[in-house]
Short mmCIF file of C-alpha atoms in Angstrom, two decimals:
data_model
loop_
_atom_site.label_atom_id
_atom_site.label_comp_id
_atom_site.label_asym_id
_atom_site.label_seq_id
_atom_site.Cartn_x
_atom_site.Cartn_y
_atom_site.Cartn_z
CA MET A 5 -145.66 33.42 196.51
CA ARG A 6 -145.64 36.64 198.52
CA LEU A 7 -148.53 39.11 198.29
CA ALA A 8 -148.63 42.69 199.54
CA VAL A 9 -151.90 44.52 200.13
CA VAL A 10 -151.31 48.25 199.68
CA VAL A 11 -153.80 50.69 201.20
CA PRO A 12 -153.44 54.43 200.45
CA ALA A 13 -155.03 56.52 203.19
CA HIS A 14 -155.58 60.20 203.88
CA ASN A 15 -157.47 61.03 207.09
CA GLU A 16 -159.10 57.61 207.33
CA GLU A 17 -158.82 57.03 211.10
CA LYS A 18 -162.47 55.94 211.31
CA THR A 19 -162.13 53.11 208.80
CA ILE A 20 -158.49 52.12 208.35
CA GLY A 21 -158.43 49.70 211.30
CA ASP A 22 -161.41 47.74 210.00
CA VAL A 23 -159.94 47.69 206.48
CA ILE A 24 -156.67 46.21 207.74
CA ASP A 25 -158.45 43.74 210.01
CA GLY A 26 -160.56 42.58 207.06
CA ILE A 27 -157.58 41.60 204.90
CA PRO A 28 -157.50 37.78 204.66
CA ARG A 29 -154.85 36.00 206.70
CA ARG A 30 -154.75 33.04 204.34
CA ILE A 31 -155.18 32.79 200.57
CA ASP A 32 -154.69 29.64 198.51
CA GLY A 33 -151.42 29.77 196.60
CA ILE A 34 -150.02 32.63 198.72
CA SER A 35 -147.29 31.96 201.26
CA THR A 36 -147.13 35.39 202.92
CA ILE A 37 -149.56 38.33 203.05
CA ASN A 38 -148.04 41.71 203.91
CA ARG A 39 -150.21 44.70 204.78
CA ILE A 40 -148.84 48.12 203.84
CA VAL A 41 -150.56 51.44 204.53
CA ILE A 42 -149.37 54.62 202.83
CA ASN A 43 -150.32 57.47 205.14
CA ASP A 44 -150.59 60.38 202.70
CA ALA A 45 -149.89 63.23 205.17
CA SER A 46 -152.98 62.60 207.30
CA ILE A 47 -153.63 65.06 210.11
CA ASP A 48 -155.65 62.58 212.17
CA ARG A 49 -154.77 59.21 213.75
CA THR A 50 -154.70 57.21 210.52
CA ALA A 51 -151.08 56.12 210.98
CA ALA A 52 -151.54 55.10 214.62
CA ARG A 53 -154.72 53.14 213.89
CA ALA A 54 -153.06 51.34 210.96
CA LYS A 55 -150.01 50.39 213.06
CA LYS A 56 -152.26 49.13 215.86
CA ALA A 57 -154.04 46.91 213.33
CA GLY A 58 -150.69 45.38 212.37
CA ALA A 59 -149.83 47.15 209.12
CA LEU A 60 -146.48 48.44 208.00
CA VAL A 61 -147.03 52.21 207.73
CA LEU A 62 -145.10 54.47 205.37
CA SER A 63 -145.89 58.17 205.69
CA HIS A 64 -145.65 61.07 203.26
CA ARG A 65 -144.76 64.40 204.85
CA ILE A 66 -146.90 66.22 202.30
CA ASN A 67 -150.08 65.07 200.60
CA ILE A 68 -149.21 64.04 197.05
CA GLY A 69 -152.48 62.42 196.02
CA GLN A 70 -154.12 59.04 195.67
CA GLY A 71 -152.02 57.92 192.73
CA GLY A 72 -148.78 58.98 194.37
CA ALA A 73 -149.64 57.08 197.54
CA VAL A 74 -150.50 53.95 195.57
CA LEU A 75 -147.25 54.21 193.61
CA THR A 76 -145.22 54.56 196.82
CA GLY A 77 -146.87 51.44 198.19
CA ILE A 78 -146.40 49.39 195.04
CA LYS A 79 -142.70 50.24 194.83
CA ALA A 80 -142.21 49.45 198.52
CA ALA A 81 -143.99 46.13 198.10
CA ARG A 82 -141.74 45.24 195.18
CA GLN A 83 -138.61 46.15 197.13
CA LEU A 84 -139.77 43.89 199.95
CA GLY A 85 -139.86 40.94 197.57
CA ASN A 86 -143.59 40.61 196.93
CA ALA A 87 -144.50 39.02 193.60
CA LEU A 88 -148.11 40.23 193.65
CA VAL A 89 -149.64 43.46 194.89
CA VAL A 90 -153.28 44.22 195.60
CA THR A 91 -154.38 47.82 196.10
CA LEU A 92 -157.60 48.89 197.77
CA ASP A 93 -158.92 52.11 199.25
CA GLY A 94 -158.72 52.92 202.94
CA ASP A 95 -162.20 54.42 203.31
CA GLY A 96 -164.10 51.16 203.75
CA GLN A 97 -165.87 51.10 200.39
CA HIS A 98 -164.10 47.90 199.31
CA ASP A 99 -164.63 44.51 200.91
CA PRO A 100 -161.14 43.10 201.61
CA ASP A 101 -162.53 39.59 201.37
CA ASP A 102 -162.76 40.13 197.59
CA ILE A 103 -158.96 39.89 197.50
CA HIS A 104 -159.61 36.14 197.16
CA ALA A 105 -161.44 36.76 193.87
CA LEU A 106 -158.61 38.87 192.42
CA VAL A 107 -155.94 36.34 193.38
CA ASP A 108 -158.00 33.43 192.04
CA ALA A 109 -158.47 35.29 188.75
CA HIS A 110 -154.73 35.91 188.50
CA PHE A 111 -153.88 32.25 188.92
CA ARG A 112 -156.66 31.23 186.54
CA ASP A 113 -156.21 33.80 183.76
CA LYS A 114 -152.53 34.75 184.19
CA ALA A 115 -153.52 38.40 183.82
CA ASP A 116 -150.97 41.09 184.64
CA LEU A 117 -153.51 43.70 185.80
CA ILE A 118 -156.84 42.65 187.30
CA ILE A 119 -159.39 45.36 188.05
CA GLY A 120 -162.09 44.87 190.64
CA SER A 121 -165.14 46.20 188.83
CA ARG A 122 -168.16 47.67 190.57
CA PHE A 123 -170.00 47.68 187.24
CA LEU A 124 -169.91 43.89 187.04
CA SER A 125 -171.56 43.59 190.44
CA GLN A 126 -175.13 43.89 191.63
CA THR A 127 -173.98 46.65 194.00
CA ILE A 128 -173.89 48.97 190.98
CA GLU A 129 -177.59 49.62 191.68
CA THR A 130 -176.62 51.55 194.82
CA MET A 131 -173.89 53.66 193.19
CA PRO A 132 -174.49 57.42 193.60
CA ALA A 133 -175.45 59.07 190.30
CA LEU A 134 -172.49 61.47 190.39
CA LYS A 135 -170.04 58.60 190.76
CA TRP A 136 -171.78 56.61 188.01
CA TYR A 137 -171.54 59.42 185.47
CA GLY A 138 -167.99 60.29 186.52
CA ASN A 139 -166.83 56.71 185.95
CA LYS A 140 -168.54 56.49 182.56
CA ILE A 141 -166.74 59.65 181.45
CA MET A 142 -163.42 58.31 182.68
CA ASN A 143 -163.99 54.96 180.98
CA GLY A 144 -164.33 56.84 177.70
CA ILE A 145 -161.22 58.92 178.31
CA THR A 146 -159.22 55.83 179.26
CA PHE A 147 -160.35 54.04 176.10
CA THR A 148 -159.33 57.06 174.00
CA PHE A 149 -155.72 56.84 175.18
CA SER A 150 -155.35 53.09 175.66
CA GLY A 151 -157.66 51.45 173.14
CA LYS A 152 -158.71 49.11 175.96
CA GLN A 153 -162.37 48.96 176.95
CA VAL A 154 -162.94 48.27 180.65
CA SER A 155 -166.08 48.65 182.72
CA ASP A 156 -164.51 50.38 185.74
CA SER A 157 -161.34 52.25 184.82
CA GLN A 158 -161.29 54.22 188.08
CA SER A 159 -161.52 51.33 190.52
CA GLY A 160 -158.78 51.46 193.14
CA PHE A 161 -159.20 47.74 193.90
CA ARG A 162 -156.62 46.02 191.68
CA LEU A 163 -154.13 43.20 191.48
CA ILE A 164 -150.74 43.88 189.88
CA GLY A 165 -148.75 40.89 188.69
CA GLU A 166 -145.01 40.41 188.31
CA ARG A 167 -144.76 41.64 184.71
CA MET A 168 -146.74 44.76 185.58
CA LEU A 169 -144.50 45.35 188.58
CA SER A 170 -141.46 45.24 186.29
CA VAL A 171 -142.63 48.38 184.43
CA ILE A 172 -144.07 50.30 187.38
CA ASP A 173 -141.18 52.79 187.37
CA GLU A 174 -142.54 54.25 184.12
CA PHE A 175 -145.58 55.63 185.92
CA ASN A 176 -145.41 59.02 187.63
CA MET A 177 -148.91 60.50 187.84
CA THR A 178 -149.92 61.22 191.41
CA GLY A 179 -153.62 62.13 191.12
CA TYR A 180 -156.69 60.16 190.12
CA GLU A 181 -155.34 59.95 186.56
CA PHE A 182 -152.98 57.24 187.82
CA CYS A 183 -155.83 54.71 187.47
CA SER A 184 -156.02 55.39 183.74
CA GLU A 185 -152.25 55.67 183.35
CA MET A 186 -151.82 52.13 184.65
CA ILE A 187 -154.27 50.74 182.07
CA ILE A 188 -152.61 52.75 179.28
CA GLY A 189 -149.18 51.47 180.32
CA ALA A 190 -150.29 47.86 180.55
CA LYS A 191 -151.82 48.03 177.08
CA ARG A 192 -148.68 49.67 175.65
CA HIS A 193 -146.55 46.80 176.93
CA GLY A 194 -148.93 44.16 175.63
CA LEU A 195 -149.85 42.99 179.13
CA LEU A 196 -153.08 41.15 179.85
CA ILE A 197 -155.84 43.14 181.58
CA SER A 198 -158.95 41.53 183.03
CA GLU A 199 -161.78 42.40 185.43
CA VAL A 200 -163.67 40.62 188.19
CA PRO A 201 -166.84 41.74 189.99
CA ILE A 202 -166.43 43.15 193.49
CA LYS A 203 -168.77 44.27 196.24
CA THR A 204 -168.82 47.97 197.06
CA ILE A 205 -170.25 49.76 200.08
CA TYR A 206 -171.51 53.31 199.58
CA PHE A 207 -172.29 55.70 202.38
CA ASP A 208 -172.92 59.40 202.97
CA GLY A 209 -170.07 61.79 202.31
CA ARG A 210 -168.30 59.62 199.72
CA GLN A 211 -169.53 60.70 196.34
CA GLY A 212 -166.33 60.22 194.34
CA GLN A 213 -164.99 62.31 191.51
CA ASN A 214 -166.89 65.19 190.02
CA PRO A 215 -167.48 64.43 186.31
CA LEU A 216 -165.97 67.86 185.54
CA ASN A 217 -162.69 66.54 186.95
CA GLY A 218 -162.54 64.36 183.85
CA LEU A 219 -161.42 67.37 181.80
CA ASN A 220 -158.42 67.92 184.05
CA ILE A 221 -157.50 64.24 183.87
CA PHE A 222 -157.93 64.25 180.09
CA LEU A 223 -155.53 67.19 179.75
CA ARG A 224 -152.91 65.50 181.96
CA LEU A 225 -153.14 62.26 180.01
CA PHE A 226 -152.98 64.17 176.73
CA TYR A 227 -149.86 66.00 177.87
CA ARG A 228 -148.25 62.73 178.91
CA ALA A 229 -149.13 61.17 175.54
CA VAL A 230 -147.65 64.10 173.61
CA THR A 231 -144.49 64.47 175.67
CA GLY A 232 -143.91 60.76 176.18
#
């Protein structure tokens, strides 16, 4: 079974090399591991650093947002024949070694969407307050539209299985609301969603979404729900 690891990145030259280097070379049950970086119109050396680390780099000419970059990577991975896709952020806050946990959970539980949850991990104690409140707000908004309760709806560390890949063309949100849209879509299609604990590294300058951004995301999700 082929697995692609998709890493969206915007001006992440300081961390992208280490992220790519940290992706496991071998995983039980996986025959091939492909590393794909979506360079979302970075103005630094993100693309060059990612290529040097051995990743396939696809670049956007204009910045379209985190969700749009993830969606580009997922579609590219599918076109390249990968049956599973793992997404993780390019800023170094995720431990790539936890990819093992997501893949193991997929084989064990047969889930179609597996979310790496910071709230199921002891590292939650170090989460900045702003990020903690922002995620709680977004969990509530996601539940409102999906009816699915998850502990970390905004985690960018996820595994997407074959059945989820088959409906990925339905998704079109390019901002942070894409995280919620994916959960809503999976629930609508009756796909299985599960979570596993992951390690997370927090450092200065990465405080995450402002809780007030939740209103903007709510309005976009509401519009999508009304218009179909």
